[in-house]
Tab-separated table of C-alpha atoms and ligand atoms in Angstrom:
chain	number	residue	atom	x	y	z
A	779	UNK	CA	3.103	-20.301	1.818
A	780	UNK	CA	-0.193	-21.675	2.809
A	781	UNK	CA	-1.398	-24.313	0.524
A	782	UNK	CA	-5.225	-22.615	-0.278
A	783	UNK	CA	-2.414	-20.269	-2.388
A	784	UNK	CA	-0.811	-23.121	-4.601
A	785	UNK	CA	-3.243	-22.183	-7.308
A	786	UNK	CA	-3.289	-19.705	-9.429
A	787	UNK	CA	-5.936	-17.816	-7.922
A	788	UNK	CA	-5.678	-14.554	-9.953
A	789	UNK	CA	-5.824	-16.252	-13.332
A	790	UNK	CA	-6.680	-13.713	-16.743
A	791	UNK	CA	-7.170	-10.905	-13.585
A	792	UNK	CA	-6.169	-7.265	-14.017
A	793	UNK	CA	-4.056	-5.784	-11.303
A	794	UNK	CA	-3.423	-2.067	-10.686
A	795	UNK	CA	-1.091	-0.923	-8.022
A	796	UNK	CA	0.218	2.266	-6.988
A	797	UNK	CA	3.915	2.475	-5.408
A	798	UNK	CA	4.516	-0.466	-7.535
A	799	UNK	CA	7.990	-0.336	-7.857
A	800	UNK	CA	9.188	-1.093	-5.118
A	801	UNK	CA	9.105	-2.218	-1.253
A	802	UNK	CA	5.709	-3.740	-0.087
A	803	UNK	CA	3.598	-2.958	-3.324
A	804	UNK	CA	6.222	-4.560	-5.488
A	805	UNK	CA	6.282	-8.141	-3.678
A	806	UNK	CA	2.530	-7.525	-3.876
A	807	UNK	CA	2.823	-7.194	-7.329
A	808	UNK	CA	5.140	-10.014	-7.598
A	809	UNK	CA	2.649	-12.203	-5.894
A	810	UNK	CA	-0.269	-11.511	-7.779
A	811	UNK	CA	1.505	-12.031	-11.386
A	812	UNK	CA	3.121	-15.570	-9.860
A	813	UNK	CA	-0.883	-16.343	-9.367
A	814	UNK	CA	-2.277	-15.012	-12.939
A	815	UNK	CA	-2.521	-11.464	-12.750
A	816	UNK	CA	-1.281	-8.730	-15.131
A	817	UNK	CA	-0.111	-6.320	-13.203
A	818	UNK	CA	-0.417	-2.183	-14.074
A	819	UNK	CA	2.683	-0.167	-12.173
A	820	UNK	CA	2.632	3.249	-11.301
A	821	UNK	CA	5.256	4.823	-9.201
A	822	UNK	CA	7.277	7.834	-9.222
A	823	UNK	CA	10.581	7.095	-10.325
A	824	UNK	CA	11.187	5.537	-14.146
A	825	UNK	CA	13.760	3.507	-13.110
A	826	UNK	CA	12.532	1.501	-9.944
A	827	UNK	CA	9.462	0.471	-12.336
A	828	UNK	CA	11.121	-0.213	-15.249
A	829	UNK	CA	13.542	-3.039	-13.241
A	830	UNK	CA	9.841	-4.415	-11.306
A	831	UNK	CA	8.200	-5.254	-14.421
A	832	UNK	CA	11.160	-6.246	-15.650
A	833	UNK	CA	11.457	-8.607	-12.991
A	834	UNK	CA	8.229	-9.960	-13.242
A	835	UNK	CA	8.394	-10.285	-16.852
A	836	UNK	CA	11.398	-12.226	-16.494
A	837	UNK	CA	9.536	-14.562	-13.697
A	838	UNK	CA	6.667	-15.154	-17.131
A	839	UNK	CA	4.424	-12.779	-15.769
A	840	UNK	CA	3.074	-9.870	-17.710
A	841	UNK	CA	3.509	-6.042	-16.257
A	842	UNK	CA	3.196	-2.563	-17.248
A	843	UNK	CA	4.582	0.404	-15.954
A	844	UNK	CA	3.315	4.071	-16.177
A	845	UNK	CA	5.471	6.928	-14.147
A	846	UNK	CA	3.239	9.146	-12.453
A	847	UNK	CA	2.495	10.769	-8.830
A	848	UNK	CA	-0.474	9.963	-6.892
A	849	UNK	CA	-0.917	13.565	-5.938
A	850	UNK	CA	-1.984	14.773	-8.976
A	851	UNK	CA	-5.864	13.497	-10.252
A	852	UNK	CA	-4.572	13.296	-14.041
A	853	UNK	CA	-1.477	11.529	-13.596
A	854	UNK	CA	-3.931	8.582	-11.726
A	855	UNK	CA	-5.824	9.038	-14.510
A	856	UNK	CA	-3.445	8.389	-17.210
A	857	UNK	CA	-1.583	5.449	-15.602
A	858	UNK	CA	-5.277	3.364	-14.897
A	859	UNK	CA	-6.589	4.323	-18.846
A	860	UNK	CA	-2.752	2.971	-19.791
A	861	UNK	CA	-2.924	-0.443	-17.743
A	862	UNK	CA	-6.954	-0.690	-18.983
A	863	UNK	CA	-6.072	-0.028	-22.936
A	864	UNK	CA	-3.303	-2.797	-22.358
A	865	UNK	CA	-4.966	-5.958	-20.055
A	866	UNK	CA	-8.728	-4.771	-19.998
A	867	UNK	CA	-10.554	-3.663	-17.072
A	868	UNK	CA	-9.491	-3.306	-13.323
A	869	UNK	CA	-10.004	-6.309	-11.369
A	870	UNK	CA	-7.884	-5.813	-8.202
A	871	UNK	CA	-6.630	-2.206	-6.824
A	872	UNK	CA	-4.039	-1.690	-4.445
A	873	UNK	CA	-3.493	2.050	-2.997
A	874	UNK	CA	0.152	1.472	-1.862
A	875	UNK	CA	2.084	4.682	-2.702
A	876	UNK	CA	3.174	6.227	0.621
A	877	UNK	CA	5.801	8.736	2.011
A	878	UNK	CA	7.610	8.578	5.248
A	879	UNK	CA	10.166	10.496	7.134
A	880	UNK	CA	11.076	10.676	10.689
A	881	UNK	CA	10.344	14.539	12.462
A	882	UNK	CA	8.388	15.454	15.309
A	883	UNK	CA	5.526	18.194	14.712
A	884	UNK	CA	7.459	20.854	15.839
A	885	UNK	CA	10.233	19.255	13.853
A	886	UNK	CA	8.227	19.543	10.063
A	887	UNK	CA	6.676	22.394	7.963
A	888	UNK	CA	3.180	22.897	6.749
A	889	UNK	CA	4.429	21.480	3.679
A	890	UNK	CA	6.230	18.336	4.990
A	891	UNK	CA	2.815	17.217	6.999
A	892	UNK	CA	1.235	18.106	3.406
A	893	UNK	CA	3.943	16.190	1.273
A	894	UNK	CA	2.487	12.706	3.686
A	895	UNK	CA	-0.798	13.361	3.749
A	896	UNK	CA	-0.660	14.029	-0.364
A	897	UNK	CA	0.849	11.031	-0.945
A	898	UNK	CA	-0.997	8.696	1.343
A	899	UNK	CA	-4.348	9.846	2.027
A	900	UNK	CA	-5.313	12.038	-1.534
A	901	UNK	CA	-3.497	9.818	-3.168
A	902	UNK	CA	-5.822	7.242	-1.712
A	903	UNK	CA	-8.757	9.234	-2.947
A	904	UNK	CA	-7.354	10.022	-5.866
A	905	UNK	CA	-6.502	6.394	-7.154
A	906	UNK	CA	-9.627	5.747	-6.095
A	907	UNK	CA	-11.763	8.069	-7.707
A	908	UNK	CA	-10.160	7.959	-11.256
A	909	UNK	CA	-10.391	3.658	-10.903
A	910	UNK	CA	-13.983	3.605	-10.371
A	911	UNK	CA	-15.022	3.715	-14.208
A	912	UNK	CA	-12.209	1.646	-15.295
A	913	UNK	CA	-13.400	-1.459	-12.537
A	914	UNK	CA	-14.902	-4.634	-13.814
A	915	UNK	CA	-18.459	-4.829	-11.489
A	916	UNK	CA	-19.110	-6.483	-9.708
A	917	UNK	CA	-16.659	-8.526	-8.523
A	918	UNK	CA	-13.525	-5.838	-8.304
A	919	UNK	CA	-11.422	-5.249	-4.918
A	920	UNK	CA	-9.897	-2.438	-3.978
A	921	UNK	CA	-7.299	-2.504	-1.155
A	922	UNK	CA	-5.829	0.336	0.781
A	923	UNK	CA	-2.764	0.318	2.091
A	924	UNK	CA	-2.749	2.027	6.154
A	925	UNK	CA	-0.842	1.615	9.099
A	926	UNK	CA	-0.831	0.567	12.702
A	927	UNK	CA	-0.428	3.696	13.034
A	928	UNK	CA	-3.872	4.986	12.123
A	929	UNK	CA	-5.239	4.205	15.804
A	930	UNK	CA	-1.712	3.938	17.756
A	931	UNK	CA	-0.319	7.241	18.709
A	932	UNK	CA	4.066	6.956	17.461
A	933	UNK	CA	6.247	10.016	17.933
A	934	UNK	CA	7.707	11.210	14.858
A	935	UNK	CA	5.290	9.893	13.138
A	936	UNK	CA	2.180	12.611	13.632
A	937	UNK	CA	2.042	13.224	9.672
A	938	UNK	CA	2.093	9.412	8.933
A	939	UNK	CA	-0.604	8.815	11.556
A	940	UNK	CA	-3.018	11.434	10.186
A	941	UNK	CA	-2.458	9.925	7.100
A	942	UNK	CA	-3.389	6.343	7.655
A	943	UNK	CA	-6.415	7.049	10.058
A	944	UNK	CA	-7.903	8.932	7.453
A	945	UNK	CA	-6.913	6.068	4.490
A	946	UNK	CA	-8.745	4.009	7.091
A	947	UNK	CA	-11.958	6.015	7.772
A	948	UNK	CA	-12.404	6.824	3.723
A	949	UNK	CA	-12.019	3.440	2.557
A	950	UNK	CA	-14.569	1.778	4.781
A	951	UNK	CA	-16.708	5.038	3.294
A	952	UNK	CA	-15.862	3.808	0.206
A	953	UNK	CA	-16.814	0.565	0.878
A	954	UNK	CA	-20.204	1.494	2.450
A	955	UNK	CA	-20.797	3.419	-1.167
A	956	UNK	CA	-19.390	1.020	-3.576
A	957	UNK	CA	-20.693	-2.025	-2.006
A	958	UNK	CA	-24.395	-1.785	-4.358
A	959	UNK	CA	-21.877	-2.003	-8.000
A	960	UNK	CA	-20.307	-4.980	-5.686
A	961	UNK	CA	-17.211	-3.858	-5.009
A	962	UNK	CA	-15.196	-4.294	-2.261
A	963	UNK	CA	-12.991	-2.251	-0.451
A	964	UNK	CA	-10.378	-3.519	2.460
A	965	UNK	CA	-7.568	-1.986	4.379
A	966	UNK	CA	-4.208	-3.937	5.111
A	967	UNK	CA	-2.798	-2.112	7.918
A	968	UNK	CA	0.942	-3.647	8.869
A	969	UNK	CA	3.171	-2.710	11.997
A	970	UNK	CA	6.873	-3.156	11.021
A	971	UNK	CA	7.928	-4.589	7.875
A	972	UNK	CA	11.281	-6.017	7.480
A	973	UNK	CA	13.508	-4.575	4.557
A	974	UNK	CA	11.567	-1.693	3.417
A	975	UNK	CA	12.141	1.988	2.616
A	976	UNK	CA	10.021	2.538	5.182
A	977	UNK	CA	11.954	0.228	8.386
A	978	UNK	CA	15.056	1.888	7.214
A	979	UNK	CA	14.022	4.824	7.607
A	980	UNK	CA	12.280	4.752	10.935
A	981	UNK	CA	14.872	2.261	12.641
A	982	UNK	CA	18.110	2.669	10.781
A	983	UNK	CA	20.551	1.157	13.338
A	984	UNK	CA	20.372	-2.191	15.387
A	985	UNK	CA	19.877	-0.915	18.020
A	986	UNK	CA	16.610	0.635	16.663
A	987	UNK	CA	16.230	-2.371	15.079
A	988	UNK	CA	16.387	-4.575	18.061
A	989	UNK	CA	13.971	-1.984	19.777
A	990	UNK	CA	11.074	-2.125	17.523
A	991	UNK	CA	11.504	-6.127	16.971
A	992	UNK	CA	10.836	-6.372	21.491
A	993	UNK	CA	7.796	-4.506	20.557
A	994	UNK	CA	6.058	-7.447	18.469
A	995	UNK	CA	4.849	-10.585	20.526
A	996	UNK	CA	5.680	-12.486	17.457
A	997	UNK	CA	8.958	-11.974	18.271
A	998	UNK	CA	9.956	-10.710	14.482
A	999	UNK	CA	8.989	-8.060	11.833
A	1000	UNK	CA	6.717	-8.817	8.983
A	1001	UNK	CA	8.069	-10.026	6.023
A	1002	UNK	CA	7.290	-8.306	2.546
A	1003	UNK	CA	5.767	-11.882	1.766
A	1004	UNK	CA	3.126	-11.567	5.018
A	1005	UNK	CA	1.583	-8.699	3.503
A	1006	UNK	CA	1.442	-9.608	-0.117
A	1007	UNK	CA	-0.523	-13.320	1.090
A	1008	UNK	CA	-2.605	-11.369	3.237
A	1009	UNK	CA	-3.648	-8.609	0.199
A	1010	UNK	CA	-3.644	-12.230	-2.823
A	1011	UNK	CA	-6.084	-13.597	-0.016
A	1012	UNK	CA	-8.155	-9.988	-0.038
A	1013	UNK	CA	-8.575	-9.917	-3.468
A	1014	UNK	CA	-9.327	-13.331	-4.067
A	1015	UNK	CA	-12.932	-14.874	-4.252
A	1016	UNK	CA	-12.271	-16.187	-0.427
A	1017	UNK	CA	-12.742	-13.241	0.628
A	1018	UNK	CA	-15.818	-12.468	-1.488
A	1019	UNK	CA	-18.112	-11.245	1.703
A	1020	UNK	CA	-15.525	-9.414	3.441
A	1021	UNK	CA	-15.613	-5.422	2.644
A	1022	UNK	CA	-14.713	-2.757	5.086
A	1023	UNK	CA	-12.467	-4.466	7.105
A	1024	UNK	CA	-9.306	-3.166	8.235
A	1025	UNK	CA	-7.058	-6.083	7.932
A	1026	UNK	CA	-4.057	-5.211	10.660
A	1027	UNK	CA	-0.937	-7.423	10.329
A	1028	UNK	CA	1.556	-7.030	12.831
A	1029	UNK	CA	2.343	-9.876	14.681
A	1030	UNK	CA	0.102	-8.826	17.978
A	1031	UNK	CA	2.368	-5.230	18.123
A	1032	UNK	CA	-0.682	-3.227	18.508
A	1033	UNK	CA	-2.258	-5.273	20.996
A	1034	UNK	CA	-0.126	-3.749	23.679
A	1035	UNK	CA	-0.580	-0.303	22.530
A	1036	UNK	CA	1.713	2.693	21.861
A	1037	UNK	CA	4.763	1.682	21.924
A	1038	UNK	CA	6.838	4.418	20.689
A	1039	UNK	CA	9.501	2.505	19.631
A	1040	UNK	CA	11.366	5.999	17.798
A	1041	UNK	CA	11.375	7.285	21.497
A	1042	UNK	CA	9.890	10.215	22.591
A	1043	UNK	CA	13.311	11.848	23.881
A	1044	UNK	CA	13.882	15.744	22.241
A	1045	UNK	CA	9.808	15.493	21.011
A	1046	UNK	CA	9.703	19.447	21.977
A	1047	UNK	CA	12.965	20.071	20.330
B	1385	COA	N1	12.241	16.134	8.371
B	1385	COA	C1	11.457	17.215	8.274
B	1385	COA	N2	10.905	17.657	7.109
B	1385	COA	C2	11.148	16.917	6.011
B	1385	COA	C3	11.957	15.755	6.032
B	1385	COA	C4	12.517	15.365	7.288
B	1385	COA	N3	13.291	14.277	7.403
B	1385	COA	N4	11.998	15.248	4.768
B	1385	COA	C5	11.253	16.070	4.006
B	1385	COA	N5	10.745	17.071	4.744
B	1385	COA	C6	9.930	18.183	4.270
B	1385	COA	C7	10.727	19.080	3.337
B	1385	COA	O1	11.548	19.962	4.060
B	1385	COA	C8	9.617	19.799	2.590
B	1385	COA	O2	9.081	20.847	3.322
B	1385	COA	P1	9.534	22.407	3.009
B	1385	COA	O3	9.157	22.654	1.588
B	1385	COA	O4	8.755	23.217	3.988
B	1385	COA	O5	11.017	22.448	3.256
B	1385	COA	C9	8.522	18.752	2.502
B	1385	COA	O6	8.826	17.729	3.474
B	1385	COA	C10	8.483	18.082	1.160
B	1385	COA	O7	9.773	17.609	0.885
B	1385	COA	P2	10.225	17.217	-0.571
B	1385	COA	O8	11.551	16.537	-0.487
B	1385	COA	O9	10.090	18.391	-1.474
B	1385	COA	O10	9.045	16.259	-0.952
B	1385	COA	P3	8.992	15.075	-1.900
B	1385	COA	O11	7.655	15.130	-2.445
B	1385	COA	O12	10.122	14.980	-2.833
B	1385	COA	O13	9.179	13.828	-0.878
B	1385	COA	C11	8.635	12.772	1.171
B	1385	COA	C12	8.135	13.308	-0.116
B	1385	COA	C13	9.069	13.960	1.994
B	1385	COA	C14	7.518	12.062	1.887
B	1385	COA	C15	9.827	11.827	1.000
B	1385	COA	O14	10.208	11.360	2.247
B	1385	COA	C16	9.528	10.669	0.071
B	1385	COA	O15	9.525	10.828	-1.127
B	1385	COA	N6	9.296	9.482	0.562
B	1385	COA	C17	8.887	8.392	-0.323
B	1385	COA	C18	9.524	7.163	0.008
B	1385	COA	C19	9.113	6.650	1.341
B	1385	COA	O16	9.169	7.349	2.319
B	1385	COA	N7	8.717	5.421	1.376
B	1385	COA	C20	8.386	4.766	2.585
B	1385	COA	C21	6.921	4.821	2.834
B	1385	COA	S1	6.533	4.026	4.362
């Protein structure tokens, strides 16, 4: 790790992050208790958050965990009042809770392209909206969590790509709106990320594997860690002036386009 991070930059800081329990949000998690953060947890399933802030607890930091789905307004609701009654108010915000599955759009239902776009983009909105009166302003950060896939095209992925350009769109919105209470609001949009739900999902064998790794110039996936540095650095007072950006993180994938690295083979089917 770099060595602007050796401090601990997110000292007496109150963290809230959504998907929390597991994959990308949880090292993010991880990261920002190892720097001075409490951390708030809110994910779907009891058990996957009760082992993170376990975890983090057992690494000295401080965590709490509050089950909940970002689709539903009140649940959001409930899980930020529960992390502000415990730390305080909300310093740091990270949108993180996504779903993913492989199908083409003839391939998925109404209610499968609804299931993502719950999840990811109103659950953006949603964490969003019920945060605002629970941020400490100025000076908060929100971060949503997108995709390379918000502005390059991926078969199989139509649902995911909806998703993320609209995550994109609404949180430089957001950031346009909440900039005069002096908050800001930034996008982290990876390409592959190594050892995630996610990467399992979309390239399950080697082969796949091997695939989607020739795609990146960098010549290797993104680590859970790249993504977690890159959100401690967005939150952090070095990035004080930057709001609205959309922070892409994917070893130069994007740079040559779509890449369609699921194939577009049986697409009709
Ligand atoms: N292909 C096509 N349709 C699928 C599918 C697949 N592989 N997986 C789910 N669906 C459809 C279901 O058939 C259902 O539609 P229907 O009611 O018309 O049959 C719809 O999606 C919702 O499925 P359900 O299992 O009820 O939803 P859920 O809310 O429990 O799960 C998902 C949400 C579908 C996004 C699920 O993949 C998920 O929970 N993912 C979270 C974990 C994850 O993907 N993390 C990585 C993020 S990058």
């Amino acid at each position: 790790m770099a060595d602007v991070f050796r401090d601990r930059l997110l000292q007496d800081k109150i963290a809230f992050i959504t998907g929390g329990g597991s994959g990308i949000n949880l090292r993010i998690a991880e990261r920002f208790a190892a720097q001075g953060a409490k951390v708030g947890l809110m994910g779907r399933k009891q058990d996957k958050l009760d082992r993170a802030a376990e975890g983090i607890r057992a690494a000295g930091g401080e965590a709490v965990r509050i089950a909940g789905d970002v689709r539903y307004y009140e649940e959001c609701d409930n899980a930020l009042r529960r992390t502000r009654e415990a730390f305080g108010a909300i310093d740091i915000l990270v949108c993180g809770a996504a779903g993913n599955f492989p199908a083409t759009v003839l391939g998925m239902s109404a209610n499968g392209f609804k299931a993502v776009i719950d999840i990811d983009l109103l659950g953006t909105f949603n964490t969003c909206r019920a945060a605002y009166e629970h941020l400490r302003k100025p000076g908060a950060s929100v971060i949503g969590i997108s995709a390379t896939h918000a502005f390059v095209p991926i078969a199989y992925q139509a649902h995911v790509c909806a998703a993320k350009a609209g995550i994109d769109i609404f949180c430089k919105t957001l950031a346009i709106e909440w900039a005069a209470a002096g908050v800001r609001v930034n996008v982290i949009a990876p390409g592959p990320v190594d050892d995630t739900e996610g990467m399992r999902r979309l390239a399950p064998t080697e082969e796949a594997r091997r695939n989607a790794m020739a795609s990146v110039p960098l010549g290797r996936f993104a680590s859970k860690d790249d993504i977690a540095d890159l959100a401690l650095f967005l939150s952090s007072d070095a990035a004080a002036y930057i709001t609205g950006a959309i922070c892409v993180c994917d070893g130069g994938q994007s740079l040559l386009g779509s890449r369609n690295f699921l194939g577009t083979a049986g697409a009709t089917a």
